[in-house]
Every structure is written in structure tokens, then in C-alpha cells.
Amino acid sequence: MSTSTTSAPPPDTQDPAAKTPRRSPLPVVRRGWRRAWRRDWQLYSLAVLPLLFFLVFRYLPMLGNVIAFRRFEPGGSILGEQWVGLRYVRMFLTDPTFWQVFRNTLWLGGLTLLFCFPLPLVLALLLNEVRRRSLRRFVQSVSYLPHFLSIVIVAGITLQMLATDGPVNHALGLLGHDPVRFIQEPGWFRTVYVGSEIWQTAGWGTILYLAALTTIDEDLYEAARIDGASRWRQIWHVTLPGIRPTMITLLILNIGTFMAVGFEKVLLLYNPLTYPTADVVSTYLYRAGVESNSFSYAAAIGLFEAIIGLVLIMSANQLSRRTVGTSLW
Amino acid sequence: MSQPTRGYRVFQGVNGVVLTLVVLVTLYPFVNIIARSFSGEGHIRAGEVALWPKGFNLTTYRIVFQDSMFWRNYGNTVFYTVVSTVIAMVLTTCYAYVLSKRDLKGRGLLVGVAVFTMFFTGGLIPNYVLVTSLGLKNSVWAIALPNAISVFNLLVMKAFFESLPVELEEAAEIDGLSTYGILLRIVLPLSKAVIATMVLFYSVSFWNSWFSAYLYMDRTELMPVTVYLRNLIAGATTGGNAGAATEQLSQVGANIQAVTIVLTSLPILCVYPFVQRFFVSGVMLGAVKG
């Protein structure tokens, strides 16, 4: 807004460097800190507690990752006792279970991306075509609902629906099928996981797309109609390009969380019988660290996971900036 | 308006059918769980319960209501939610207000400190070690403090503060109000909408959370109700809900799960129709900012 830049407080207290259009030479900026402090110390004081929070609960754990390279003993220093180099990294790289959970992670992450990313977009486009406003609002309200429930409840509902005496098996029985043990069979886990993920997130995912759709200029549709574009071509040439920035942003964010797929949900849905397909990197490191007390080993895996995540999101960001010109930063 | 073509009308019909299916598939599990919670165990086992309770009875509700641990855990959830939300609101509001000052020196750095944590985190193990060695285990602080600021919420709130007219604050400054005064007496009263949204965002997420408690609480009487439910669906094999592990309980296992699911989601289901609009506008506010 223009108001914030034109009406500044008395000129002597203004820091000209803060305004992009009129960049002043460096010396003014250097003198600025002391003056800024004198003028704004009350504002800075409001930031103290939040900064302390970020420092202790976000940045200290990042440093805490050094225990991946140091031997850690429970009850000892949180930064570990002595350096052991890449011992724990080598350990998990030669651990067959690690590679199995790594493969499972790629599978679950890939399937989630394949199904849970495009479905909200499709749903949003369908909703957008509904003419009756009340109907549209109703469908939206219903489809958002699962998002507001605890993941424990979602897992509980999933297990109940798929139990051997649950409705799904009952329906299969009517079709003459034998009951399927969805929860106990490794072969079913990926379907169960992705299915429940769709149920929980597809509706809520439409919200950002619907927001983006409202910003598209009606004149563009008018122009397309005059040019003789069919409904389908209007979607292709006007709607989709209009929401492309939103799509790209969401895709980048999705790719960024790829490695951390559904930690909590997997933890709630899996059991030792389904480990062969269900166990992912994050659940494995949870069991290794918290349940078996191999903190350093688990931290090494966690660091590996976080770095892959960071690399993924940064490359996705770079790629989209180069190719389509949209990026998160 | 041009005439809808025949193809378009067909599409509208198909679209209606698809969306109806979406609604049915989304709602059916809820209806079924509610029906199960009121049904007789035998009818559930036989897979007869679909939309309406069969063999209506309230025995399971009575069992759950009589379980003192359930009420204790329910109370814990309320307590944890309130404490955590208050702390989160204070910290988020303060920081969002600071970040909303466009001409504040070092603002970019302050934003960066927060945003970076969205892309890189310390990970489970260092966090666990930290919380444990700070001695926060078995207290509400283990839930409240590590989750005190959600960067997403922070950005939504910052966007809102930025949209407020600067002139008001300047006038207040000339009238001699300090920064704290401006925040408390001018900005916050104007921000009721965003504050309500944030309280909702935080309280629903704390109400729904289970993992921090599962990780940092050792004693059953400290658990929130979500962990109570988790222990039930994990088969209750660990003796997680002591005191209720009777034969009667194992007989009605599936039923008890249904009842607990219904009771745990009840508050959310009750307030949902009223708060939904808040959430939606809040998310859109964040989305428009990018």
C-alpha cells in the first residue's frame, strides 16, 4: 500500500535505508543501528522471548545434531561425550534395515505426491464449475471436516473401517469376497495409507486453489468465449495458467516434506506385521532413538533425512524459478 | 451469457454425481462410527452396522463414562490446550507485531530467523534430548514450549498487522503512547478477527496433538485423551489404560474404540460449523500473502 511509505513519522527518526526506492549511500546505514535501537528498543524488546524460543527450540536442536558424530550417553551432555567421526553414518549406510525403510519412504512419498498433490486441484476445478452457491458451500464444508480431526482419530476411523468386521469388508462380503485383513497384510499398507491420506487432506487442499481461482480476471474468460473457446479450452488456457503460481508453490512444499512422509500416521497405522512395507525412515529412527536409546545412531539418520529434505526443496525451488519463473524465495 | 452446450450440460451432471460421491465417502465413516458406538457388540462383529445403530445400547458409553482415567485424560487435554494456546498467542503476537514494522532495522534478519526453521529442523532426536535434559518431561511445558510459535500462523498474523492503517499508530505515538501501549490499546482491539483465527488454529492443533505427550509423558494420569485413544487402538496390549482392563472391556473392544472416537472428536464436531469460516478466511489470508 502506498500509505505506509508516503506518511512517515518526523523525518529525523526515519531510517532511509529501509525504503527500497530511495537507497542512500552506506554511511547512513552504518550509523543506523544505534539510532534504530534508541528509537525502537521497545519493539526489539518484544522480540526477545520469541527469539529465545527460536534459539532454544529450533536452532539448538540443529546444533544438537553433532551427536550424530559424537558418542552420546543418556544423562550426559546433550552435545555428546567424544568425537567418533562418521562411525554412525557408516553404520546406517551398511544397515540393510535402513535401506529397506529408505525404499519404503520413497514409495510412500512418491505415491502420496502422485495422488495427494493433483486430487485437490481436480476437486477445486470441479467445485468451481458448480453454479449453485449453497451446494458448493455444502460440499466444501463437508470435505474440509476430516482436516480438523486429530490424526489419532483419523487413524482410529481408518482401522475401524478396514477391520475384518468393518464396513469395507462387509461390502466385500456382499460381493462374495472373503474378508481381507487390510491392517495385517504388508501388501495392503501403501493403499491403506494413501487412501486415508486422501480422505483426510483432499478437501482441505482445495482451499488454496479456490482462493487462487477467485483472483482470476473474469474478462479473460469473456475474451476466451468471444474467441470461441470451449469450456474445456477455457480451463486449459485461462484457469490453469491463472493458478499456476499456487500449484508450483504447493508442489515445492510437497516435495520439501517428501522425506518426512506421514511420520505420525505411519506410527499409528503400522504394526510389526506390516513393517516390511510400512516402516519409513522417520519411524525407524524413532524406534532406534527413543525406544532403543541409540541416540547418536538415530540422530545420524535424522540428519541425513533433513539434509535430503533441504536439498530436495532447494532444487525444486531452483528448477521452478528457472523453468516457470515462480519460486518460494 | 452464452447458451450452455449439450456437452457442458452432460459435464454438469457428471460433476454433480462426482461431488455427491465425495460427500458420501467423506461422511460415511463418521456416520458409521457413531452408529457403531450405540450398537451391540454382536451386531458389530457380524458387520451389520451401517448407517443406523443395531441392537441399540448405551453400555459402552456407561463403561467409558465410569472410567476415571478417561475423564482425567479429557481434563488434561483441556488444560494442556488452554496453557499452550495462551503461551503460543503471546509469543506469536509479539513477534508478528515486530515483524510487521516495515521500517524496523534488522527486520529482514528477524523474518529469516523464523522462516528458515520451516525448511530445516533439528529433527526428532536432538529435540527429544533437549526437552529431556531441560527437565520438561511429565509437565505441560514439554507440550507448550517446543510448539510455542507456528511460523505459518506467524506469517498470517504479520500480514494482518501490515494491513492496518499506519496513521492510527502514528497518531497514538504523537499522543504519547509507548510501543507497548500502541500494541495493547490500538492494534489488538483492531485485530479481533485475526486473534480469533489464531486462537482457533492453535487450540485445535493443541487439542488434536498427541505425539509430544506420547513422547514426554510417562504416567497414564498425565496423558491427554488423544493418547488414551491411541492406546486403545494400539490394542491396549500394553496395559495402557489400567483399571479398566476387565473381561467386560475386552468384549466390547471395538465398541469402546468407537465411543472414544466419538467423544474425543465431539468438541471439534460441535464447534466446527461455527469456526470453519474463520479458518478458511485465515488460510486464505496466509495464501494471498504467499
XYZ file of N, CA and C in Angstrom, chain B residues 18-215:
594
model
N -20.167 -36.828 -9.183
C -18.844 -36.988 -8.570
C -18.792 -36.310 -7.210
N -19.295 -35.077 -7.150
C -19.222 -34.346 -5.884
C -20.111 -34.982 -4.816
N -21.258 -35.522 -5.244
C -22.099 -36.246 -4.296
C -21.338 -37.433 -3.721
N -20.620 -38.138 -4.583
C -19.819 -39.272 -4.121
C -18.767 -38.811 -3.109
N -18.123 -37.687 -3.418
C -17.110 -37.152 -2.495
C -17.727 -36.918 -1.124
N -18.915 -36.295 -1.126
C -19.582 -36.017 0.149
C -19.896 -37.322 0.882
N -20.434 -38.298 0.156
C -20.800 -39.565 0.800
C -19.583 -40.264 1.380
N -18.518 -40.336 0.572
C -17.316 -41.033 1.031
C -16.715 -40.335 2.247
N -16.792 -39.006 2.266
C -16.228 -38.282 3.408
C -17.067 -38.496 4.660
N -18.382 -38.475 4.497
C -19.243 -38.525 5.672
C -19.472 -39.928 6.207
N -19.460 -40.919 5.308
C -19.855 -42.255 5.737
C -19.100 -42.766 6.969
N -17.747 -42.638 6.992
C -17.037 -43.137 8.171
C -17.527 -42.528 9.484
N -17.864 -41.236 9.474
C -18.361 -40.618 10.712
C -19.680 -41.241 11.138
N -20.595 -41.313 10.150
C -21.915 -41.857 10.454
C -21.784 -43.274 10.971
N -20.931 -44.044 10.310
C -20.759 -45.433 10.704
C -20.192 -45.553 12.120
N -19.193 -44.721 12.431
C -18.597 -44.783 13.771
C -19.636 -44.428 14.834
N -20.432 -43.392 14.549
C -21.457 -43.005 15.519
C -22.467 -44.142 15.699
N -22.874 -44.752 14.587
C -23.811 -45.868 14.661
C -23.210 -47.015 15.471
N -21.936 -47.298 15.231
C -21.280 -48.380 15.964
C -21.231 -48.105 17.455
N -21.012 -46.841 17.801
C -20.840 -46.537 19.216
C -22.109 -46.849 20.001
N -23.260 -46.844 19.322
C -24.518 -47.132 20.014
C -24.994 -48.567 19.805
N -24.181 -49.375 19.104
C -24.673 -50.699 18.719
C -24.217 -51.786 19.682
N -24.891 -52.914 19.586
C -24.500 -54.087 20.350
C -23.275 -54.738 19.723
N -22.450 -55.332 20.587
C -21.200 -55.908 20.133
C -21.418 -56.984 19.050
N -22.427 -57.811 19.267
C -22.684 -58.903 18.335
C -22.999 -58.401 16.938
N -23.778 -57.346 16.865
C -24.158 -56.797 15.567
C -22.943 -56.208 14.848
N -22.018 -55.621 15.625
C -20.811 -55.075 15.006
C -19.974 -56.208 14.429
N -19.790 -57.244 15.270
C -18.990 -58.394 14.828
C -19.541 -58.971 13.536
N -20.870 -59.022 13.450
C -21.495 -59.607 12.270
C -21.467 -58.651 11.087
N -20.954 -57.457 11.315
C -20.859 -56.485 10.226
C -22.206 -55.954 9.777
N -23.147 -55.863 10.721
C -24.494 -55.445 10.321
C -24.705 -53.936 10.448
N -23.783 -53.272 11.132
C -23.997 -51.848 11.391
C -23.523 -51.021 10.201
N -24.416 -50.259 9.628
C -24.006 -49.401 8.511
C -24.287 -47.934 8.834
N -25.553 -47.543 8.722
C -25.886 -46.134 8.940
C -26.628 -45.910 10.246
N -27.186 -46.967 10.782
C -28.065 -46.822 11.932
C -27.664 -47.852 12.981
N -27.703 -47.503 14.281
C -27.309 -48.475 15.310
C -28.188 -49.720 15.260
N -27.552 -50.876 15.459
C -28.311 -52.132 15.587
C -28.133 -52.639 17.003
N -29.222 -53.034 17.601
C -29.153 -53.506 18.984
C -28.751 -52.373 19.889
N -29.517 -51.273 19.785
C -29.171 -50.028 20.481
C -28.863 -50.261 21.958
N -27.716 -49.819 22.389
C -27.453 -49.832 23.824
C -26.413 -48.801 24.194
N -26.449 -48.415 25.476
C -25.544 -47.365 25.958
C -24.496 -47.935 26.899
N -24.398 -49.277 26.931
C -23.474 -49.917 27.870
C -22.065 -49.380 27.720
N -21.607 -49.280 26.469
C -20.234 -48.857 26.250
C -20.024 -47.425 26.712
N -20.997 -46.574 26.437
C -20.875 -45.198 26.916
C -20.768 -45.198 28.425
N -21.572 -46.073 29.085
C -21.522 -46.123 30.534
C -20.129 -46.550 30.995
N -19.577 -47.561 30.322
C -18.242 -48.040 30.718
C -17.212 -46.930 30.590
N -17.235 -46.228 29.456
C -16.249 -45.166 29.252
C -16.478 -44.034 30.247
N -17.742 -43.688 30.481
C -18.035 -42.599 31.417
C -17.570 -42.939 32.824
N -17.602 -44.247 33.165
C -17.203 -44.634 34.517
C -15.694 -44.777 34.659
N -14.994 -44.737 33.545
C -13.544 -44.881 33.610
C -12.935 -43.546 34.040
N -12.448 -43.505 35.268
C -11.955 -42.220 35.791
C -10.757 -41.740 34.983
N -9.979 -42.691 34.424
C -8.811 -42.286 33.656
C -9.219 -41.518 32.404
N -10.329 -41.934 31.793
C -10.799 -41.220 30.612
C -11.076 -39.758 30.949
N -11.779 -39.528 32.047
C -12.112 -38.145 32.419
C -10.881 -37.353 32.784
N -9.968 -38.036 33.477
C -8.720 -37.392 33.862
C -7.986 -36.935 32.592
N -7.882 -37.835 31.612
C -7.175 -37.518 30.371
C -7.903 -36.430 29.593
N -9.224 -36.483 29.639
C -10.004 -35.447 28.966
C -9.715 -34.090 29.586
N -9.690 -34.069 30.915
C -9.355 -32.836 31.628
C -7.954 -32.351 31.273
N -7.000 -33.294 31.201
C -5.637 -32.931 30.811
C -5.626 -32.246 29.456
N -6.382 -32.798 28.513
C -6.416 -32.213 27.175
C -6.864 -30.761 27.247
N -7.939 -30.516 28.013
C -8.426 -29.142 28.134
C -7.337 -28.260 28.727
N -6.718 -28.726 29.806
C -5.687 -27.946 30.491
C -4.502 -27.671 29.553
N -3.987 -28.695 28.911
C -2.839 -28.514 28.018
C -3.181 -27.551 26.885
N -4.400 -27.702 26.346
C -4.797 -26.845 25.234
C -4.820 -25.378 25.657
N -5.405 -25.118 26.829
C -5.514 -23.728 27.273
C -4.131 -23.131 27.525
N -3.314 -23.817 28.319
C -1.987 -23.282 28.646
C -1.157 -23.070 27.379
N -1.119 -24.080 26.519
C -0.287 -23.982 25.316
C -0.771 -22.865 24.406
N -2.095 -22.732 24.282
C -2.623 -21.701 23.388
C -2.280 -20.306 23.904
N -2.402 -20.108 25.222
C -2.085 -18.787 25.777
C -0.625 -18.434 25.493
N 0.280 -19.362 25.792
C 1.703 -19.094 25.558
C 1.953 -18.820 24.074
N 1.381 -19.661 23.227
C 1.596 -19.500 21.786
C 1.072 -18.156 21.302
N -0.074 -17.753 21.813
C -0.653 -16.482 21.362
C 0.225 -15.303 21.757
N 0.719 -15.304 23.002
C 1.542 -14.181 23.448
C 2.801 -14.078 22.587
N 3.511 -15.189 22.437
C 4.760 -15.137 21.686
C 4.522 -14.787 20.216
N 3.503 -15.409 19.615
C 3.257 -15.163 18.198
C 2.851 -13.716 17.948
N 1.974 -13.191 18.812
C 1.531 -11.808 18.626
C 2.703 -10.841 18.721
N 3.532 -11.015 19.766
C 4.677 -10.105 19.940
C 5.562 -10.115 18.699
N 5.918 -11.305 18.258
C 6.877 -11.380 17.154
C 6.247 -10.889 15.849
N 4.982 -11.259 15.627
C 4.311 -10.826 14.401
C 4.235 -9.304 14.353
N 3.992 -8.691 15.524
C 3.898 -7.228 15.547
C 5.242 -6.599 15.206
N 6.300 -7.156 15.768
C 7.630 -6.626 15.460
C 7.916 -6.771 13.961
N 7.599 -7.942 13.427
C 7.893 -8.185 12.012
C 7.064 -7.313 11.084
N 5.923 -6.826 11.578
C 5.053 -6.049 10.695
C 5.548 -4.611 10.520
N 6.545 -4.210 11.307
C 7.075 -2.844 11.181
C 8.040 -2.785 10.008
N 7.570 -2.209 8.915
C 8.351 -2.263 7.685
C 9.682 -1.528 7.782
N 9.730 -0.441 8.601
C 10.966 0.330 8.619
C 11.850 -0.014 9.819
N 11.577 -1.158 10.427
C 12.420 -1.575 11.553
C 13.748 -2.102 11.032
N 14.817 -1.651 11.648
C 16.127 -2.105 11.196
C 16.336 -3.559 11.625
N 16.859 -4.363 10.738
C 17.100 -5.756 11.057
C 15.874 -6.632 10.887
N 14.807 -6.058 10.308
C 13.566 -6.813 10.144
C 13.775 -8.048 9.269
N 14.549 -7.864 8.187
C 14.800 -8.986 7.284
C 15.437 -10.156 8.008
N 16.372 -9.846 8.878
C 17.041 -10.882 9.649
C 16.049 -11.604 10.567
N 15.197 -10.803 11.231
C 14.226 -11.388 12.153
C 13.251 -12.304 11.414
N 12.848 -11.885 10.195
C 11.966 -12.742 9.397
C 12.704 -14.019 9.016
N 13.956 -13.849 8.589
C 14.750 -15.005 8.151
C 14.929 -16.042 9.242
N 15.167 -15.571 10.475
C 15.342 -16.485 11.606
C 14.134 -17.418 11.711
N 12.937 -16.853 11.524
C 11.726 -17.660 11.642
C 11.523 -18.546 10.421
N 11.651 -17.960 9.233
C 11.286 -18.701 8.022
C 12.243 -19.883 7.772
N 13.522 -19.697 8.114
C 14.468 -20.778 7.881
C 14.037 -22.072 8.586
N 13.416 -21.910 9.773
C 13.027 -23.107 10.518
C 11.906 -23.888 9.834
N 11.278 -23.280 8.809
C 10.264 -24.036 8.063
C 10.910 -25.077 7.159
N 12.161 -24.820 6.778
C 12.783 -25.698 5.782
C 13.819 -26.636 6.367
N 14.339 -26.286 7.517
C 15.321 -27.161 8.135
C 15.031 -27.233 9.622
N 14.901 -28.449 10.134
C 14.627 -28.586 11.558
C 15.676 -29.486 12.192
N 15.774 -29.387 13.482
C 16.777 -30.156 14.201
C 16.530 -31.647 14.140
N 15.271 -32.020 14.002
C 14.969 -33.440 13.958
C 14.544 -33.971 15.316
N 13.961 -35.145 15.263
C 13.329 -35.735 16.437
C 14.305 -35.958 17.593
N 15.448 -36.540 17.300
C 16.334 -36.970 18.383
C 16.932 -35.781 19.147
N 17.538 -34.802 18.471
C 18.043 -33.658 19.233
C 16.944 -32.954 20.035
N 15.742 -32.864 19.467
C 14.637 -32.263 20.206
C 14.308 -33.063 21.455
N 14.285 -34.358 21.288
C 13.977 -35.236 22.414
C 15.023 -35.080 23.515
N 16.294 -35.088 23.097
C 17.377 -34.938 24.062
C 17.268 -33.593 24.775
N 16.967 -32.545 24.003
C 16.864 -31.204 24.581
C 15.755 -31.130 25.632
N 14.548 -31.536 25.227
C 13.407 -31.441 26.143
C 13.659 -32.285 27.394
N 14.258 -33.453 27.187
C 14.537 -34.303 28.335
C 15.553 -33.654 29.271
N 16.617 -33.095 28.687
C 17.644 -32.564 29.592
C 17.261 -31.214 30.191
N 16.270 -30.542 29.600
C 15.766 -29.326 30.250
C 14.842 -29.680 31.412
N 14.591 -30.972 31.569
C 13.730 -31.398 32.678
C 12.263 -31.075 32.471
N 11.843 -31.008 31.214
C 10.449 -30.658 30.938
C 9.536 -31.871 30.908
N 10.147 -33.056 31.012
C 9.326 -34.279 30.931
C 8.231 -34.273 31.980
N 7.115 -34.886 31.641
C 5.988 -35.016 32.558
C 5.434 -33.676 33.034
N 5.559 -32.658 32.188
C 4.898 -31.401 32.541
C 4.304 -30.804 31.276
N 3.394 -29.878 31.487
C 2.714 -29.249 30.355
C 3.726 -28.485 29.482
N 4.854 -28.089 30.067
C 5.847 -27.318 29.304
C 6.411 -28.112 28.140
N 6.479 -29.412 28.277
C 7.016 -30.240 27.190
C 6.134 -30.142 25.953
N 4.847 -29.842 26.171
C 3.931 -29.700 25.037
C 3.897 -28.254 24.564
N 3.830 -27.331 25.545
C 3.602 -25.929 25.197
C 4.837 -25.251 24.618
N 5.987 -25.386 25.275
C 7.136 -24.590 24.871
C 7.705 -24.950 23.500
N 7.964 -26.233 23.200
C 8.576 -26.505 21.892
C 7.681 -26.157 20.705
N 6.389 -25.958 20.933
C 5.484 -25.635 19.825
C 4.904 -24.235 19.953
N 5.629 -23.355 20.654
C 5.046 -22.063 21.009
C 4.801 -21.156 19.815
N 5.586 -21.273 18.751
C 5.322 -20.435 17.580
C 5.225 -21.323 16.345
N 4.095 -21.223 15.658
C 3.995 -21.859 14.351
C 4.295 -20.774 13.312
N 5.305 -21.026 12.488
C 5.750 -19.974 11.566
C 4.630 -19.610 10.593
N 3.831 -20.600 10.219
C 2.714 -20.303 9.327
C 1.762 -19.285 9.968
N 1.363 -19.565 11.211
C 0.482 -18.641 11.919
C 1.125 -17.273 12.057
N 2.417 -17.283 12.337
C 3.162 -16.040 12.488
C 3.038 -15.189 11.227
N 3.192 -15.816 10.074
C 3.152 -15.066 8.821
C 1.746 -14.540 8.531
N 0.728 -15.338 8.877
C -0.647 -14.875 8.684
C -0.887 -13.621 9.529
N -0.443 -13.682 10.781
C -0.677 -12.569 11.690
C 0.112 -11.327 11.251
N 1.321 -11.544 10.820
C 2.147 -10.437 10.330
C 1.460 -9.754 9.149
N 0.923 -10.562 8.239
C 0.229 -10.000 7.079
C -0.945 -9.140 7.530
N -1.650 -9.606 8.561
C -2.793 -8.831 9.032
C -2.343 -7.506 9.631
N -1.332 -7.552 10.500
C -0.841 -6.312 11.123
C -0.379 -5.319 10.060
N 0.238 -5.844 9.001
C 0.733 -4.950 7.953
C -0.404 -4.237 7.235
N -1.586 -4.875 7.256
C -2.703 -4.278 6.523
C -3.401 -3.184 7.333
N -3.060 -3.044 8.612
C -3.700 -1.997 9.423
C -3.175 -0.627 9.002
N -4.016 0.408 9.073
C -3.562 1.752 8.680
C -2.485 2.274 9.629
N -1.387 2.745 9.075
C -0.265 3.222 9.896
C -0.625 4.505 10.629
N -1.521 5.296 10.020
C -1.831 6.610 10.575
C -2.305 6.527 12.026
N -3.099 5.478 12.322
C -3.627 5.327 13.673
C -2.513 5.225 14.690
N -1.513 4.391 14.369
C -0.419 4.196 15.306
C 0.405 5.469 15.436
N 0.565 6.165 14.307
C 1.329 7.412 14.367
C 0.628 8.432 15.246
N -0.691 8.517 15.088
C -1.459 9.456 15.910
C -1.288 9.109 17.377
N -1.350 7.808 17.678
C -1.207 7.381 19.067
C 0.179 7.713 19.599
N 1.174 7.606 18.726
C 2.538 7.898 19.152
C 2.668 9.381 19.500
N 2.072 10.218 18.638
C 2.120 11.659 18.893
C 1.394 11.990 20.189
N 0.332 11.239 20.489
C -0.394 11.467 21.731
C 0.361 10.925 22.934
N 1.538 10.346 22.700
C 2.383 9.971 23.814
C 2.286 8.529 24.272
N 1.688 7.676 23.462
C 1.599 6.271 23.840
C 2.918 5.569 23.508
N 3.363 4.682 24.390
C 4.572 3.906 24.110
C 4.234 2.780 23.140
N 5.275 2.059 22.678
C 5.043 0.944 21.760
C 4.108 -0.088 22.379
N 4.364 -0.402 23.671
C 3.500 -1.384 24.339
C 2.064 -0.886 24.366
N 1.905 0.395 24.665
C 0.576 0.986 24.728
C -0.138 0.906 23.392
N 0.627 1.217 22.331
C 0.030 1.166 20.995
C -0.443 -0.244 20.690
N 0.421 -1.224 20.994
C 0.063 -2.616 20.710
C -1.187 -3.014 21.491
N -1.211 -2.699 22.786
C -2.305 -3.164 23.633
C -3.592 -2.376 23.406
N -3.462 -1.052 23.223
C -4.681 -0.239 23.217
C -5.166 0.104 21.818
N -4.298 0.065 20.817
C -4.722 0.424 19.464
C -4.767 -0.813 18.553
N -3.658 -1.539 18.480
C -3.548 -2.606 17.484
C -4.411 -3.817 17.841
N -4.264 -4.310 19.075
C -5.004 -5.524 19.430
C -6.522 -5.355 19.326
N -7.087 -4.246 19.813
C -8.540 -4.097 19.651
C -8.987 -4.104 18.187
N -8.091 -3.685 17.288
C -8.456 -3.684 15.870
C -8.266 -5.063 15.237
N -7.622 -5.967 15.978
C -7.220 -7.238 15.370
C -8.038 -8.407 15.873
N -9.260 -8.149 16.347
C -10.039 -9.239 16.940
C -10.199 -10.403 15.968
N -10.399 -10.088 14.692
C -10.645 -11.155 13.713
C -9.441 -12.092 13.629
N -8.254 -11.500 13.489
C -7.085 -12.360 13.315
C -6.752 -13.065 14.627
N -7.000 -12.412 15.757
C -6.727 -13.065 17.039
C -7.642 -14.274 17.207
N -8.914 -14.094 16.859
C -9.837 -15.231 16.946
C -9.363 -16.374 16.062
N -8.947 -16.042 14.841
C -8.470 -17.081 13.929
C -7.275 -17.814 14.516
N -6.335 -17.052 15.054
C -5.127 -17.665 15.589
C -5.422 -18.539 16.804
N -6.322 -18.049 17.675
C -6.693 -18.854 18.837
C -7.288 -20.180 18.362
N -8.119 -20.102 17.329
C -8.707 -21.327 16.793
C -7.636 -22.246 16.215
N -6.765 -21.692 15.391
C -5.703 -22.502 14.782
C -4.914 -23.234 15.859
N -4.459 -22.447 16.844
C -3.606 -23.050 17.875
C -4.377 -24.044 18.733
N -5.591 -23.647 19.166
C -6.255 -24.538 20.112
C -6.654 -25.845 19.439
N -7.090 -25.795 18.183
C -7.427 -27.051 17.516
C -6.167 -27.910 17.370
N -5.045 -27.292 17.022
C -3.856 -28.126 16.824
C -3.369 -28.688 18.164
N -3.496 -27.930 19.257
C -3.097 -28.495 20.555
C -4.099 -29.541 21.024
N -5.374 -29.297 20.773
C -6.394 -30.284 21.144
C -6.123 -31.614 20.423
N -5.734 -31.520 19.175
C -5.541 -32.714 18.362
C -4.195 -33.389 18.561
N -3.237 -32.685 19.160
C -1.882 -33.239 19.185
C -1.798 -34.439 20.137
N -0.932 -35.336 19.826
C -0.766 -36.487 20.709
C 0.697 -36.843 20.876
N 1.520 -36.541 19.862
C 2.850 -37.125 19.850
C 3.742 -36.572 20.951
N 3.708 -35.245 21.192
C 4.554 -34.687 22.263
C 4.228 -35.353 23.585
N 2.933 -35.497 23.850
C 2.533 -36.094 25.116
C 2.982 -37.554 25.176
N 2.806 -38.239 24.072
C 3.195 -39.646 23.991
C 4.694 -39.797 24.253
N 5.440 -38.808 23.753
C 6.896 -38.856 23.857
C 7.369 -38.476 25.257
